[in-house]
């Protein structure tokens, strides 16, 4: 998505396009959460458009620092006391910057920063 944005004149999407893209990005993130994982590095560069007849479909990419958040019983794992920073500074949640355990809410916060980045000229 970041490459698609930079090819437009203002380097952002129109509000209506950004909302459509944003909804698909959030739905992809929600699907990941349903399977018991958090992404921990949501940003425009980690989403891509499909090809051919799937050109309007957004796909989530790069699960290199994703983390399983459910234990073998399907319950949330006990949060760790301290964790190292993971992700991209510009899109990271406040909890991530504070080196505290991240959860689905932190992916949602990063998604919000992503939405600002693709909507507001010159980003955040």
Short mmCIF file of N, CA and C in Angstrom, two decimals:
data_model
loop_
_atom_site.label_atom_id
_atom_site.label_comp_id
_atom_site.label_asym_id
_atom_site.label_seq_id
_atom_site.Cartn_x
_atom_site.Cartn_y
_atom_site.Cartn_z
N UNK A 1 0.81 -1.21 0.00
CA UNK A 1 0.00 0.00 0.00
C UNK A 1 0.85 1.26 0.00
N UNK A 2 1.98 1.22 0.69
CA UNK A 2 2.80 2.43 0.75
C UNK A 2 3.29 2.81 -0.65
N UNK A 3 3.63 1.83 -1.47
CA UNK A 3 4.07 2.12 -2.84
C UNK A 3 2.92 2.69 -3.67
N UNK A 4 1.72 2.17 -3.48
CA UNK A 4 0.55 2.67 -4.20
C UNK A 4 0.27 4.12 -3.81
N UNK A 5 0.41 4.44 -2.53
CA UNK A 5 0.19 5.81 -2.06
C UNK A 5 1.20 6.77 -2.67
N UNK A 6 2.45 6.37 -2.73
CA UNK A 6 3.48 7.30 -3.20
C UNK A 6 3.37 7.60 -4.68
N UNK A 7 2.64 6.78 -5.43
CA UNK A 7 2.48 7.06 -6.85
C UNK A 7 1.37 8.08 -7.12
N UNK A 8 0.53 8.36 -6.11
CA UNK A 8 -0.51 9.37 -6.31
C UNK A 8 0.08 10.76 -6.09
N UNK A 9 -0.56 11.77 -6.63
CA UNK A 9 -0.05 13.14 -6.61
C UNK A 9 0.19 13.65 -5.19
N UNK A 10 -0.79 13.48 -4.30
CA UNK A 10 -0.66 13.96 -2.92
C UNK A 10 -0.01 12.94 -2.00
N UNK A 11 0.30 11.77 -2.50
CA UNK A 11 0.87 10.67 -1.75
C UNK A 11 -0.05 10.17 -0.64
N UNK A 12 -1.35 10.32 -0.85
CA UNK A 12 -2.36 9.76 0.04
C UNK A 12 -3.54 9.32 -0.82
N UNK A 13 -4.41 8.51 -0.24
CA UNK A 13 -5.63 8.12 -0.91
C UNK A 13 -6.71 9.16 -0.64
N UNK A 14 -7.73 9.20 -1.49
CA UNK A 14 -8.91 10.02 -1.18
C UNK A 14 -9.52 9.44 0.09
N UNK A 15 -10.36 10.22 0.75
CA UNK A 15 -10.98 9.74 1.99
C UNK A 15 -11.78 8.47 1.74
N UNK A 16 -12.56 8.44 0.65
CA UNK A 16 -13.39 7.25 0.38
C UNK A 16 -12.52 6.03 0.08
N UNK A 17 -11.45 6.20 -0.68
CA UNK A 17 -10.55 5.07 -0.95
C UNK A 17 -9.86 4.63 0.33
N UNK A 18 -9.39 5.59 1.12
CA UNK A 18 -8.72 5.26 2.38
C UNK A 18 -9.64 4.49 3.32
N UNK A 19 -10.92 4.87 3.36
CA UNK A 19 -11.86 4.16 4.23
C UNK A 19 -12.07 2.72 3.74
N UNK A 20 -12.20 2.55 2.44
CA UNK A 20 -12.35 1.20 1.89
C UNK A 20 -11.13 0.34 2.14
N UNK A 21 -9.96 0.93 1.90
CA UNK A 21 -8.70 0.23 2.16
C UNK A 21 -8.57 -0.06 3.66
N UNK A 22 -8.88 0.94 4.48
CA UNK A 22 -8.77 0.79 5.92
C UNK A 22 -9.65 -0.33 6.46
N UNK A 23 -10.86 -0.43 5.96
CA UNK A 23 -11.77 -1.49 6.40
C UNK A 23 -11.19 -2.86 6.06
N UNK A 24 -10.68 -3.01 4.84
CA UNK A 24 -10.09 -4.30 4.47
C UNK A 24 -8.85 -4.62 5.31
N UNK A 25 -8.05 -3.61 5.60
CA UNK A 25 -6.86 -3.82 6.44
C UNK A 25 -7.27 -4.27 7.84
N UNK A 26 -8.29 -3.62 8.39
CA UNK A 26 -8.76 -3.98 9.73
C UNK A 26 -9.38 -5.37 9.74
N UNK A 27 -10.12 -5.73 8.70
CA UNK A 27 -10.72 -7.06 8.63
C UNK A 27 -9.64 -8.14 8.54
N UNK A 28 -8.56 -7.88 7.81
CA UNK A 28 -7.45 -8.84 7.73
C UNK A 28 -6.81 -9.01 9.10
N UNK A 29 -6.66 -7.91 9.81
CA UNK A 29 -6.10 -7.95 11.16
C UNK A 29 -7.03 -8.72 12.10
N UNK A 30 -8.32 -8.48 11.99
CA UNK A 30 -9.31 -9.18 12.81
C UNK A 30 -9.26 -10.69 12.55
N UNK A 31 -9.11 -11.09 11.30
CA UNK A 31 -8.98 -12.51 10.97
C UNK A 31 -7.76 -13.12 11.66
N UNK A 32 -6.66 -12.40 11.66
CA UNK A 32 -5.45 -12.87 12.33
C UNK A 32 -5.71 -13.06 13.82
N UNK A 33 -6.40 -12.11 14.43
CA UNK A 33 -6.73 -12.20 15.86
C UNK A 33 -7.63 -13.40 16.15
N UNK A 34 -8.56 -13.69 15.25
CA UNK A 34 -9.46 -14.84 15.44
C UNK A 34 -8.69 -16.15 15.51
N UNK A 35 -7.54 -16.21 14.84
CA UNK A 35 -6.70 -17.41 14.87
C UNK A 35 -5.71 -17.39 16.02
N UNK A 36 -5.81 -16.37 16.89
CA UNK A 36 -5.00 -16.32 18.09
C UNK A 36 -3.64 -15.69 17.93
N UNK A 37 -3.48 -14.83 16.94
CA UNK A 37 -2.19 -14.17 16.71
C UNK A 37 -2.37 -12.65 16.70
N UNK A 38 -1.29 -11.95 17.06
CA UNK A 38 -1.21 -10.51 16.84
C UNK A 38 -0.06 -10.27 15.87
N UNK A 39 -0.18 -9.24 15.06
CA UNK A 39 0.81 -8.97 14.01
C UNK A 39 2.03 -8.24 14.55
N UNK A 40 1.82 -7.18 15.30
CA UNK A 40 2.83 -6.36 15.96
C UNK A 40 3.65 -5.46 15.03
N UNK A 41 3.30 -5.40 13.74
CA UNK A 41 4.02 -4.49 12.84
C UNK A 41 3.12 -4.04 11.69
N UNK A 42 1.91 -3.60 12.02
CA UNK A 42 1.00 -3.13 10.98
C UNK A 42 1.45 -1.77 10.48
N UNK A 43 1.56 -1.66 9.16
CA UNK A 43 1.94 -0.42 8.48
C UNK A 43 1.59 -0.60 7.02
N UNK A 44 1.50 0.48 6.25
CA UNK A 44 1.13 0.35 4.84
C UNK A 44 2.01 -0.63 4.06
N UNK A 45 3.29 -0.67 4.36
CA UNK A 45 4.21 -1.55 3.62
C UNK A 45 3.93 -3.03 3.87
N UNK A 46 3.15 -3.35 4.90
CA UNK A 46 2.84 -4.74 5.20
C UNK A 46 1.46 -5.16 4.73
N UNK A 47 0.93 -4.42 3.79
CA UNK A 47 -0.31 -4.77 3.09
C UNK A 47 -0.05 -4.64 1.60
N UNK A 48 -0.75 -5.44 0.81
CA UNK A 48 -0.58 -5.38 -0.65
C UNK A 48 -1.91 -5.61 -1.34
N UNK A 49 -2.04 -5.05 -2.53
CA UNK A 49 -3.21 -5.28 -3.38
C UNK A 49 -3.01 -6.56 -4.17
N UNK A 50 -4.12 -7.23 -4.45
CA UNK A 50 -4.06 -8.43 -5.27
C UNK A 50 -3.79 -8.10 -6.73
N UNK A 51 -3.76 -9.13 -7.54
CA UNK A 51 -3.51 -8.98 -8.97
C UNK A 51 -4.72 -9.42 -9.77
N UNK A 52 -4.81 -8.95 -11.01
CA UNK A 52 -5.88 -9.37 -11.91
C UNK A 52 -7.25 -9.05 -11.36
N UNK A 53 -8.12 -10.05 -11.29
CA UNK A 53 -9.48 -9.81 -10.80
C UNK A 53 -9.52 -9.59 -9.28
N UNK A 54 -8.38 -9.74 -8.60
CA UNK A 54 -8.29 -9.50 -7.15
C UNK A 54 -7.61 -8.16 -6.84
N UNK A 55 -7.55 -7.27 -7.82
CA UNK A 55 -6.85 -5.99 -7.68
C UNK A 55 -7.41 -5.14 -6.54
N UNK A 56 -8.69 -5.31 -6.24
CA UNK A 56 -9.31 -4.52 -5.17
C UNK A 56 -9.32 -5.23 -3.82
N UNK A 57 -8.60 -6.34 -3.73
CA UNK A 57 -8.51 -7.09 -2.48
C UNK A 57 -7.18 -6.76 -1.81
N UNK A 58 -7.23 -6.45 -0.51
CA UNK A 58 -6.04 -6.11 0.26
C UNK A 58 -5.60 -7.34 1.06
N UNK A 59 -4.31 -7.64 1.00
CA UNK A 59 -3.74 -8.78 1.71
C UNK A 59 -2.75 -8.30 2.76
N UNK A 60 -2.75 -8.94 3.92
CA UNK A 60 -1.80 -8.62 4.97
C UNK A 60 -0.54 -9.47 4.77
N UNK A 61 0.62 -8.87 5.01
CA UNK A 61 1.91 -9.51 4.76
C UNK A 61 2.81 -9.46 5.99
N UNK A 62 3.93 -10.14 5.90
CA UNK A 62 5.05 -10.06 6.85
C UNK A 62 4.66 -10.42 8.27
N UNK A 63 4.69 -11.70 8.54
CA UNK A 63 4.35 -12.20 9.87
C UNK A 63 5.60 -12.53 10.68
N UNK A 64 6.72 -11.89 10.33
CA UNK A 64 8.00 -12.17 10.95
C UNK A 64 8.05 -11.95 12.45
N UNK A 65 7.29 -10.98 12.96
CA UNK A 65 7.29 -10.75 14.41
C UNK A 65 5.89 -10.95 15.01
N UNK A 66 5.04 -11.65 14.26
CA UNK A 66 3.71 -11.98 14.80
C UNK A 66 3.89 -12.88 16.02
N UNK A 67 2.92 -12.86 16.91
CA UNK A 67 3.02 -13.65 18.15
C UNK A 67 1.70 -14.33 18.43
N UNK A 68 1.79 -15.60 18.84
CA UNK A 68 0.61 -16.35 19.27
C UNK A 68 0.23 -15.83 20.65
N UNK A 69 -1.04 -15.47 20.84
CA UNK A 69 -1.46 -14.90 22.12
C UNK A 69 -2.37 -15.84 22.91
N UNK A 70 -2.67 -17.01 22.34
CA UNK A 70 -3.50 -17.99 23.04
C UNK A 70 -2.66 -19.19 23.44
N UNK A 71 -2.97 -19.74 24.64
CA UNK A 71 -2.27 -20.96 25.07
C UNK A 71 -2.96 -22.18 24.46
N UNK A 72 -2.52 -23.37 24.86
CA UNK A 72 -3.06 -24.61 24.27
C UNK A 72 -4.54 -24.80 24.60
N UNK A 73 -5.03 -24.15 25.66
CA UNK A 73 -6.45 -24.23 26.04
C UNK A 73 -7.30 -23.20 25.31
N UNK A 74 -6.66 -22.37 24.48
CA UNK A 74 -7.39 -21.33 23.77
C UNK A 74 -7.64 -20.09 24.60
N UNK A 75 -6.93 -19.97 25.72
CA UNK A 75 -7.06 -18.80 26.60
C UNK A 75 -5.90 -17.85 26.34
N UNK A 76 -6.12 -16.57 26.67
CA UNK A 76 -5.03 -15.60 26.51
C UNK A 76 -3.85 -15.98 27.39
N UNK A 77 -2.65 -15.91 26.83
CA UNK A 77 -1.45 -16.19 27.60
C UNK A 77 -1.29 -15.13 28.68
N UNK A 78 -0.61 -15.50 29.77
CA UNK A 78 -0.31 -14.55 30.83
C UNK A 78 0.67 -13.51 30.27
N UNK A 79 0.35 -12.22 30.44
CA UNK A 79 1.25 -11.18 29.91
C UNK A 79 2.63 -11.23 30.54
N UNK A 80 3.65 -10.99 29.74
CA UNK A 80 5.01 -10.91 30.25
C UNK A 80 5.19 -9.55 30.91
N UNK A 81 6.08 -9.49 31.89
CA UNK A 81 6.30 -8.24 32.63
C UNK A 81 6.99 -7.18 31.78
N UNK A 82 7.96 -7.59 31.00
CA UNK A 82 8.70 -6.64 30.17
C UNK A 82 9.03 -7.30 28.84
N UNK A 83 8.89 -6.54 27.79
CA UNK A 83 9.19 -7.07 26.45
C UNK A 83 10.04 -6.05 25.69
N UNK A 84 10.79 -6.53 24.71
CA UNK A 84 11.57 -5.62 23.88
C UNK A 84 10.67 -5.00 22.82
N UNK A 85 11.07 -3.83 22.36
CA UNK A 85 10.31 -3.13 21.33
C UNK A 85 10.24 -3.99 20.07
N UNK A 86 9.05 -4.09 19.49
CA UNK A 86 8.85 -4.81 18.24
C UNK A 86 8.03 -3.93 17.31
N UNK A 87 8.42 -3.87 16.05
CA UNK A 87 7.61 -3.12 15.09
C UNK A 87 8.36 -1.96 14.48
N UNK A 88 7.58 -1.00 14.02
CA UNK A 88 8.09 0.20 13.36
C UNK A 88 7.70 1.40 14.21
N UNK A 89 8.68 2.18 14.63
CA UNK A 89 8.46 3.28 15.57
C UNK A 89 7.25 4.13 15.20
N UNK A 90 7.16 4.51 13.96
CA UNK A 90 6.11 5.42 13.50
C UNK A 90 4.69 4.86 13.68
N UNK A 91 4.54 3.54 13.61
CA UNK A 91 3.22 2.92 13.67
C UNK A 91 2.99 2.13 14.95
N UNK A 92 3.96 2.11 15.84
CA UNK A 92 3.86 1.30 17.06
C UNK A 92 2.89 1.91 18.07
N UNK A 93 2.25 1.03 18.82
CA UNK A 93 1.31 1.47 19.86
C UNK A 93 2.06 2.05 21.05
N UNK A 94 1.33 2.74 21.90
CA UNK A 94 1.92 3.31 23.12
C UNK A 94 2.48 2.19 23.99
N UNK A 95 1.73 1.09 24.13
CA UNK A 95 2.20 -0.04 24.94
C UNK A 95 3.53 -0.57 24.42
N UNK A 96 3.67 -0.62 23.12
CA UNK A 96 4.92 -1.09 22.51
C UNK A 96 6.07 -0.16 22.88
N UNK A 97 5.82 1.14 22.81
CA UNK A 97 6.86 2.11 23.17
C UNK A 97 7.21 2.03 24.65
N UNK A 98 6.28 1.56 25.47
CA UNK A 98 6.53 1.42 26.91
C UNK A 98 7.11 0.05 27.26
N UNK A 99 7.39 -0.76 26.24
CA UNK A 99 7.93 -2.11 26.43
C UNK A 99 7.04 -2.98 27.31
N UNK A 100 5.73 -2.87 27.11
CA UNK A 100 4.79 -3.74 27.81
C UNK A 100 4.18 -4.71 26.80
N UNK A 101 3.62 -5.79 27.32
CA UNK A 101 3.03 -6.82 26.47
C UNK A 101 1.97 -6.24 25.55
N UNK A 102 1.99 -6.66 24.31
CA UNK A 102 1.01 -6.18 23.34
C UNK A 102 -0.09 -7.21 23.16
N UNK A 103 -1.24 -6.72 22.72
CA UNK A 103 -2.38 -7.58 22.45
C UNK A 103 -3.10 -7.07 21.21
N UNK A 104 -4.28 -7.61 20.94
CA UNK A 104 -5.04 -7.17 19.77
C UNK A 104 -5.30 -5.66 19.74
N UNK A 105 -5.49 -5.06 20.91
CA UNK A 105 -5.75 -3.61 20.96
C UNK A 105 -4.59 -2.82 20.37
N UNK A 106 -3.39 -3.34 20.50
CA UNK A 106 -2.21 -2.63 19.98
C UNK A 106 -2.14 -2.71 18.46
N UNK A 107 -2.57 -3.84 17.89
CA UNK A 107 -2.69 -3.91 16.44
C UNK A 107 -3.73 -2.90 15.96
N UNK A 108 -4.82 -2.75 16.71
CA UNK A 108 -5.86 -1.78 16.33
C UNK A 108 -5.32 -0.36 16.40
N UNK A 109 -4.52 -0.07 17.41
CA UNK A 109 -3.92 1.26 17.51
C UNK A 109 -2.97 1.51 16.33
N UNK A 110 -2.17 0.52 15.99
CA UNK A 110 -1.27 0.66 14.84
C UNK A 110 -2.06 0.84 13.55
N UNK A 111 -3.19 0.12 13.44
CA UNK A 111 -4.06 0.28 12.26
C UNK A 111 -4.55 1.73 12.16
N UNK A 112 -4.89 2.34 13.29
CA UNK A 112 -5.34 3.73 13.27
C UNK A 112 -4.24 4.65 12.74
N UNK A 113 -3.00 4.43 13.18
CA UNK A 113 -1.88 5.23 12.69
C UNK A 113 -1.68 5.00 11.19
N UNK A 114 -1.87 3.77 10.74
CA UNK A 114 -1.80 3.44 9.31
C UNK A 114 -2.85 4.25 8.54
N UNK A 115 -4.06 4.29 9.08
CA UNK A 115 -5.16 5.01 8.43
C UNK A 115 -4.82 6.50 8.31
N UNK A 116 -4.27 7.08 9.36
CA UNK A 116 -3.84 8.48 9.28
C UNK A 116 -2.78 8.67 8.20
N UNK A 117 -1.86 7.74 8.13
CA UNK A 117 -0.75 7.84 7.18
C UNK A 117 -1.22 7.82 5.73
N UNK A 118 -2.23 7.01 5.43
CA UNK A 118 -2.69 6.92 4.04
C UNK A 118 -3.74 7.97 3.69
N UNK A 119 -4.17 8.76 4.69
CA UNK A 119 -5.23 9.74 4.47
C UNK A 119 -4.74 11.18 4.53
N UNK A 120 -3.76 11.45 5.38
CA UNK A 120 -3.29 12.82 5.61
C UNK A 120 -2.03 13.08 4.79
N UNK A 121 -2.01 14.14 3.97
CA UNK A 121 -0.80 14.45 3.20
C UNK A 121 0.43 14.56 4.10
N UNK A 122 1.51 13.96 3.66
CA UNK A 122 2.78 13.90 4.40
C UNK A 122 2.66 13.11 5.70
N UNK A 123 1.63 12.29 5.81
CA UNK A 123 1.50 11.36 6.94
C UNK A 123 1.39 12.02 8.29
N UNK A 124 1.81 11.28 9.26
CA UNK A 124 1.69 11.74 10.65
C UNK A 124 2.87 12.61 11.02
#
